[in-house]
PDB file of C-alpha atoms in Angstrom:
ATOM      1  CA  MET A   7      81.970 -27.233  10.117  1.00 47.00           C
ATOM      2  CA  ARG A   8      84.212 -30.493   9.446  1.00 47.00           C
ATOM      3  CA  PRO A   9      87.257 -31.313  11.312  1.00 49.00           C
ATOM      4  CA  TRP A  10      90.446 -30.270   9.669  1.00 46.00           C
ATOM      5  CA  TRP A  11      92.037 -33.699   9.540  1.00 42.00           C
ATOM      6  CA  LEU A  12      88.871 -35.309   7.747  1.00 40.00           C
ATOM      7  CA  LEU A  13      89.930 -34.299   4.362  1.00 40.00           C
ATOM      8  CA  PRO A  14      93.364 -35.755   4.206  1.00 42.00           C
ATOM      9  CA  VAL A  15      92.211 -38.915   5.881  1.00 39.00           C
ATOM     10  CA  LEU A  16      89.333 -39.306   3.253  1.00 36.00           C
ATOM     11  CA  THR A  17      91.868 -38.684   0.361  1.00 36.00           C
ATOM     12  CA  ALA A  18      94.184 -41.220   1.582  1.00 38.00           C
ATOM     13  CA  LEU A  19      91.247 -43.819   1.943  1.00 35.00           C
ATOM     14  CA  LEU A  20      90.093 -42.971  -1.743  1.00 35.00           C
ATOM     15  CA  LEU A  21      93.736 -43.322  -3.079  1.00 36.00           C
ATOM     16  CA  ALA A  22      94.127 -46.568  -1.321  1.00 35.00           C
ATOM     17  CA  GLY A  23      90.851 -47.976  -2.914  1.00 35.00           C
ATOM     18  CA  CYS A  24      91.885 -46.977  -6.446  1.00 36.00           C
ATOM     19  CA  GLY A  25      92.511 -50.447  -7.516  1.00 37.00           C
ATOM     20  CA  GLU A  26      95.707 -52.672  -8.185  1.00 49.00           C
ATOM     21  CA  GLN A  27      99.176 -51.736  -8.249  1.00 54.00           C
ATOM     22  CA  GLY A  28     100.020 -50.212 -11.829  1.00 86.00           C
ATOM     23  CA  TRP A  29     102.759 -51.872 -13.809  1.00 95.00           C
ATOM     24  CA  GLN A  30     106.271 -50.012 -13.595  1.00 96.00           C
ATOM     25  CA  THR A  31     107.052 -51.113 -17.263  1.00 97.00           C
ATOM     26  CA  LYS A  32     104.859 -50.142 -20.192  1.00 96.00           C
ATOM     27  CA  ASP A  33     101.191 -51.135 -19.166  1.00 97.00           C
ATOM     28  CA  ILE A  34      99.499 -52.884 -22.222  1.00 97.00           C
ATOM     29  CA  THR A  35      96.477 -53.953 -20.322  1.00 96.00           C
ATOM     30  CA  GLY A  36      93.399 -53.765 -22.336  1.00 95.00           C
ATOM     31  CA  SER A  37      95.388 -52.499 -25.307  1.00 95.00           C
ATOM     32  CA  MET A  38      96.782 -55.745 -26.462  1.00 96.00           C
ATOM     33  CA  PRO A  39      94.933 -58.942 -27.159  1.00 97.00           C
ATOM     34  CA  ALA A  40      95.075 -62.234 -25.264  1.00 97.00           C
ATOM     35  CA  LEU A  41      97.627 -64.835 -25.840  1.00 98.00           C
ATOM     36  CA  GLU A  42      96.497 -66.871 -28.937  1.00 97.00           C
ATOM     37  CA  PHE A  43      98.503 -68.970 -31.284  1.00 97.00           C
ATOM     38  CA  ASN A  44      98.896 -72.300 -33.084  1.00 97.00           C
ATOM     39  CA  LEU A  45     102.529 -73.244 -33.407  1.00 98.00           C
ATOM     40  CA  THR A  46     104.988 -75.981 -33.358  1.00 98.00           C
ATOM     41  CA  ASP A  47     107.058 -76.489 -30.165  1.00 98.00           C
ATOM     42  CA  GLU A  48     110.751 -77.532 -29.683  1.00 97.00           C
ATOM     43  CA  ASN A  49     109.559 -81.126 -29.514  1.00 96.00           C
ATOM     44  CA  GLY A  50     107.773 -81.140 -32.736  1.00 97.00           C
ATOM     45  CA  ARG A  51     104.378 -81.072 -31.268  1.00 97.00           C
ATOM     46  CA  LEU A  52     101.526 -78.792 -32.611  1.00 98.00           C
ATOM     47  CA  VAL A  53     100.517 -76.598 -29.693  1.00 98.00           C
ATOM     48  CA  SER A  54      98.240 -73.601 -29.073  1.00 98.00           C
ATOM     49  CA  ALA A  55      98.222 -70.846 -26.410  1.00 98.00           C
ATOM     50  CA  LYS A  56      95.834 -72.848 -24.378  1.00 98.00           C
ATOM     51  CA  ASP A  57      98.723 -75.330 -23.597  1.00 98.00           C
ATOM     52  CA  TYR A  58     100.577 -72.583 -21.834  1.00 98.00           C
ATOM     53  CA  LEU A  59      97.679 -70.994 -19.681  1.00 97.00           C
ATOM     54  CA  GLY A  60      97.982 -71.296 -15.914  1.00 97.00           C
ATOM     55  CA  LYS A  61     101.497 -69.979 -15.714  1.00 97.00           C
ATOM     56  CA  PRO A  62     102.766 -66.237 -16.054  1.00 98.00           C
ATOM     57  CA  THR A  63     104.255 -66.082 -19.867  1.00 98.00           C
ATOM     58  CA  LEU A  64     106.552 -63.916 -21.353  1.00 98.00           C
ATOM     59  CA  LEU A  65     106.776 -63.897 -25.214  1.00 98.00           C
ATOM     60  CA  PHE A  66     109.781 -62.788 -27.430  1.00 98.00           C
ATOM     61  CA  PHE A  67     110.179 -62.984 -31.086  1.00 98.00           C
ATOM     62  CA  GLY A  68     113.556 -63.753 -32.571  1.00 97.00           C
ATOM     63  CA  PHE A  69     115.673 -66.444 -34.341  1.00 97.00           C
ATOM     64  CA  THR A  70     118.539 -68.675 -33.221  1.00 97.00           C
ATOM     65  CA  HIS A  71     121.187 -67.383 -35.758  1.00 95.00           C
ATOM     66  CA  CYS A  72     120.652 -63.738 -34.110  1.00 95.00           C
ATOM     67  CA  PRO A  73     124.116 -62.502 -33.357  1.00 92.00           C
ATOM     68  CA  ASP A  74     123.177 -59.999 -30.566  1.00 93.00           C
ATOM     69  CA  VAL A  75     119.710 -59.095 -29.538  1.00 95.00           C
ATOM     70  CA  CYS A  76     118.070 -62.682 -29.039  1.00 96.00           C
ATOM     71  CA  PRO A  77     120.907 -64.167 -26.908  1.00 97.00           C
ATOM     72  CA  THR A  78     121.265 -61.035 -24.848  1.00 97.00           C
ATOM     73  CA  THR A  79     117.579 -60.725 -24.212  1.00 97.00           C
ATOM     74  CA  LEU A  80     117.342 -64.429 -23.315  1.00 97.00           C
ATOM     75  CA  ALA A  81     120.309 -64.055 -21.055  1.00 97.00           C
ATOM     76  CA  TYR A  82     118.568 -60.840 -19.505  1.00 97.00           C
ATOM     77  CA  LEU A  83     115.312 -62.841 -18.685  1.00 97.00           C
ATOM     78  CA  ALA A  84     117.339 -65.618 -17.307  1.00 97.00           C
ATOM     79  CA  THR A  85     119.053 -63.333 -14.986  1.00 96.00           C
ATOM     80  CA  LEU A  86     115.765 -61.678 -14.017  1.00 96.00           C
ATOM     81  CA  SER A  87     114.316 -65.051 -13.309  1.00 95.00           C
ATOM     82  CA  LYS A  88     117.044 -66.082 -10.932  1.00 94.00           C
ATOM     83  CA  GLN A  89     116.161 -62.752  -8.824  1.00 94.00           C
ATOM     84  CA  LEU A  90     112.563 -64.134  -8.161  1.00 94.00           C
ATOM     85  CA  ASP A  91     111.706 -66.443  -5.336  1.00 92.00           C
ATOM     86  CA  ALA A  92     111.747 -70.092  -6.203  1.00 92.00           C
ATOM     87  CA  GLU A  93     108.109 -70.455  -6.520  1.00 91.00           C
ATOM     88  CA  ALA A  94     107.759 -67.480  -9.065  1.00 92.00           C
ATOM     89  CA  ARG A  95     110.998 -68.623 -10.978  1.00 92.00           C
ATOM     90  CA  ALA A  96     109.414 -72.100 -11.302  1.00 91.00           C
ATOM     91  CA  ASP A  97     106.136 -70.846 -12.307  1.00 94.00           C
ATOM     92  CA  LEU A  98     107.478 -68.373 -15.093  1.00 97.00           C
ATOM     93  CA  GLN A  99     107.474 -69.607 -18.622  1.00 98.00           C
ATOM     94  CA  VAL A 100     109.325 -67.733 -21.469  1.00 98.00           C
ATOM     95  CA  LEU A 101     108.076 -68.450 -25.095  1.00 98.00           C
ATOM     96  CA  PHE A 102     110.840 -67.806 -27.582  1.00 98.00           C
ATOM     97  CA  VAL A 103     109.060 -67.691 -31.200  1.00 98.00           C
ATOM     98  CA  SER A 104     111.421 -67.986 -33.972  1.00 98.00           C
ATOM     99  CA  VAL A 105     110.439 -65.808 -36.965  1.00 98.00           C
ATOM    100  CA  ASP A 106     112.903 -67.933 -38.991  1.00 97.00           C
ATOM    101  CA  PRO A 107     111.431 -71.490 -39.613  1.00 97.00           C
ATOM    102  CA  ALA A 108     113.526 -72.168 -42.542  1.00 96.00           C
ATOM    103  CA  ARG A 109     116.730 -72.418 -40.203  1.00 96.00           C
ATOM    104  CA  ASP A 110     115.039 -73.070 -36.881  1.00 97.00           C
ATOM    105  CA  ASP A 111     113.769 -76.517 -36.582  1.00 96.00           C
ATOM    106  CA  PRO A 112     112.659 -77.976 -33.352  1.00 96.00           C
ATOM    107  CA  GLN A 113     115.920 -79.520 -32.498  1.00 96.00           C
ATOM    108  CA  MET A 114     117.789 -76.220 -33.063  1.00 97.00           C
ATOM    109  CA  LEU A 115     115.226 -74.460 -31.104  1.00 97.00           C
ATOM    110  CA  ARG A 116     115.452 -76.867 -28.151  1.00 97.00           C
ATOM    111  CA  ARG A 117     119.477 -76.495 -28.286  1.00 97.00           C
ATOM    112  CA  PHE A 118     119.091 -72.779 -28.108  1.00 97.00           C
ATOM    113  CA  THR A 119     116.655 -72.505 -25.504  1.00 98.00           C
ATOM    114  CA  ASP A 120     118.168 -74.965 -23.195  1.00 97.00           C
ATOM    115  CA  ALA A 121     121.311 -72.811 -22.854  1.00 96.00           C
ATOM    116  CA  PHE A 122     118.935 -70.336 -20.702  1.00 97.00           C
ATOM    117  CA  GLY A 123     117.045 -72.633 -18.417  1.00 94.00           C
ATOM    118  CA  PRO A 124     114.130 -75.000 -18.331  1.00 94.00           C
ATOM    119  CA  GLN A 125     111.454 -72.173 -18.268  1.00 95.00           C
ATOM    120  CA  PHE A 126     112.471 -71.282 -21.870  1.00 98.00           C
ATOM    121  CA  ILE A 127     110.450 -72.963 -24.494  1.00 98.00           C
ATOM    122  CA  GLY A 128     110.952 -72.566 -28.373  1.00 98.00           C
ATOM    123  CA  LEU A 129     108.250 -72.376 -30.729  1.00 98.00           C
ATOM    124  CA  THR A 130     107.852 -71.602 -34.558  1.00 97.00           C
ATOM    125  CA  GLY A 131     105.657 -72.138 -37.415  1.00 97.00           C
ATOM    126  CA  ASP A 132     105.063 -71.435 -41.058  1.00 96.00           C
ATOM    127  CA  LYS A 133     105.235 -67.898 -42.388  1.00 95.00           C
ATOM    128  CA  ALA A 134     101.341 -67.729 -42.191  1.00 97.00           C
ATOM    129  CA  ALA A 135     101.122 -68.686 -38.619  1.00 97.00           C
ATOM    130  CA  LEU A 136     103.860 -66.333 -37.737  1.00 97.00           C
ATOM    131  CA  ASP A 137     102.386 -63.291 -39.509  1.00 97.00           C
ATOM    132  CA  VAL A 138      99.050 -63.823 -37.794  1.00 97.00           C
ATOM    133  CA  LEU A 139     100.982 -63.981 -34.377  1.00 97.00           C
ATOM    134  CA  THR A 140     103.298 -60.967 -35.000  1.00 97.00           C
ATOM    135  CA  HIS A 141     100.432 -58.978 -36.558  1.00 96.00           C
ATOM    136  CA  ARG A 142      98.282 -59.587 -33.506  1.00 96.00           C
ATOM    137  CA  TYR A 143     101.081 -57.994 -31.301  1.00 96.00           C
ATOM    138  CA  TYR A 144     101.965 -55.281 -33.791  1.00 95.00           C
ATOM    139  CA  SER A 145     105.376 -56.873 -34.048  1.00 95.00           C
ATOM    140  CA  LEU A 146     107.423 -56.729 -37.130  1.00 93.00           C
ATOM    141  CA  TYR A 147     110.067 -59.037 -38.717  1.00 96.00           C
ATOM    142  CA  GLU A 148     111.851 -58.990 -42.177  1.00 96.00           C
ATOM    143  CA  TYR A 149     114.495 -61.014 -44.002  1.00 95.00           C
ATOM    144  CA  GLY A 150     117.634 -59.440 -44.866  1.00 94.00           C
ATOM    145  CA  ALA A 151     119.403 -60.321 -48.207  1.00 95.00           C
ATOM    146  CA  LYS A 152     121.286 -63.714 -48.525  1.00 94.00           C
ATOM    147  CA  ASP A 153     125.113 -63.332 -48.707  1.00 94.00           C
ATOM    148  CA  ALA A 154     127.436 -65.605 -50.922  1.00 94.00           C
ATOM    149  CA  ALA A 155     127.234 -68.464 -48.510  1.00 92.00           C
ATOM    150  CA  GLY A 156     123.312 -68.357 -48.223  1.00 90.00           C
ATOM    151  CA  ASN A 157     123.170 -66.561 -44.644  1.00 92.00           C
ATOM    152  CA  TYR A 158     121.010 -63.879 -43.971  1.00 95.00           C
ATOM    153  CA  ASP A 159     119.803 -61.837 -41.034  1.00 95.00           C
ATOM    154  CA  VAL A 160     116.374 -61.281 -39.854  1.00 96.00           C
ATOM    155  CA  MET A 161     115.164 -57.836 -38.463  1.00 95.00           C
ATOM    156  CA  HIS A 162     112.695 -58.370 -35.616  1.00 95.00           C
ATOM    157  CA  SER A 163     111.056 -56.500 -32.619  1.00 92.00           C
ATOM    158  CA  SER A 164     112.966 -56.478 -29.509  1.00 94.00           C
ATOM    159  CA  ALA A 165     109.956 -56.309 -27.306  1.00 97.00           C
ATOM    160  CA  VAL A 166     109.048 -58.900 -24.371  1.00 98.00           C
ATOM    161  CA  TYR A 167     105.306 -59.255 -23.896  1.00 98.00           C
ATOM    162  CA  ALA A 168     104.141 -60.382 -20.313  1.00 98.00           C
ATOM    163  CA  PHE A 169     100.859 -62.180 -19.962  1.00 98.00           C
ATOM    164  CA  ASN A 170      99.037 -63.446 -16.751  1.00 97.00           C
ATOM    165  CA  ARG A 171      98.025 -66.942 -16.177  1.00 97.00           C
ATOM    166  CA  LYS A 172      94.810 -66.469 -18.104  1.00 97.00           C
ATOM    167  CA  GLY A 173      96.743 -65.190 -21.103  1.00 97.00           C
ATOM    168  CA  GLU A 174      95.677 -61.423 -20.646  1.00 97.00           C
ATOM    169  CA  ALA A 175      98.454 -59.117 -21.811  1.00 98.00           C
ATOM    170  CA  ARG A 176      99.683 -56.994 -18.973  1.00 98.00           C
ATOM    171  CA  PHE A 177     102.948 -55.334 -19.881  1.00 98.00           C
ATOM    172  CA  LEU A 178     105.911 -55.143 -21.934  1.00 97.00           C
ATOM    173  CA  PHE A 179     109.498 -54.245 -21.911  1.00 97.00           C
ATOM    174  CA  HIS A 180     112.862 -54.701 -23.641  1.00 96.00           C
ATOM    175  CA  GLY A 181     116.035 -56.550 -22.925  1.00 91.00           C
ATOM    176  CA  GLY A 182     118.316 -54.196 -21.093  1.00 87.00           C
ATOM    177  CA  ASP A 183     115.603 -52.186 -19.473  1.00 94.00           C
ATOM    178  CA  PRO A 184     116.448 -51.249 -15.946  1.00 95.00           C
ATOM    179  CA  THR A 185     115.960 -54.413 -13.872  1.00 95.00           C
ATOM    180  CA  GLY A 186     114.230 -53.017 -10.762  1.00 95.00           C
ATOM    181  CA  PRO A 187     111.030 -52.017 -12.581  1.00 97.00           C
ATOM    182  CA  VAL A 188     111.026 -55.431 -14.430  1.00 97.00           C
ATOM    183  CA  ILE A 189     111.536 -57.549 -11.440  1.00 96.00           C
ATOM    184  CA  ALA A 190     108.723 -55.690  -9.692  1.00 96.00           C
ATOM    185  CA  ASP A 191     106.453 -56.203 -12.559  1.00 97.00           C
ATOM    186  CA  LEU A 192     107.367 -60.010 -12.703  1.00 97.00           C
ATOM    187  CA  ARG A 193     106.766 -60.457  -8.961  1.00 95.00           C
ATOM    188  CA  HIS A 194     103.456 -58.577  -9.378  1.00 95.00           C
ATOM    189  CA  LEU A 195     102.581 -60.763 -12.536  1.00 96.00           C
ATOM    190  CA  SER A 196     103.171 -63.957 -10.346  1.00 93.00           C
ATOM    191  CA  LYS A 197     100.241 -62.822  -8.210  1.00 90.00           C
ATOM    192  CA  ASP A 198      98.050 -61.725 -11.108  1.00 83.00           C
ATOM    193  CA  ASN A 199      95.299 -64.304 -11.436  1.00 72.00           C
TER     194      ASN A 199
END
């Protein structure tokens, strides 16, 4: 006969060895492809996803003329990053991909991202490159009708995609989600090699 205490001890050991901590937000590990793109950065340089490997990366689609979702989400990300320790904060990069290249040239992108912090990097490309990237992550965008002054809105996803240093997709969340789980996941992401 086995001692009565053996079963709880074995169960605890098995559970402790079940692998890494899970993500507290939406886990997309293995269900989304690795980071891959060819775009133009806010300095007018042609860049690819390879230029951003080596750091934890957040990817967000939007546009600089966005009246609410984009500035609110980027401000939320800036607030979250300030709650990380100095090393994790300095390591994190946020790629803001404009899906409105007609209005968002590199200079406009740089002015916009600079308002949120040095870890924010503006990117854009032609419609073909943007379509490849947005389809890769099941993200949608659509241009609204122009008004008399030629202004228009752009509907787009509000998801923020998180990638580890190797460019592997790990989790996603939305601006305005409860901060506790997102911060915990960002801290975990900084250790995910």
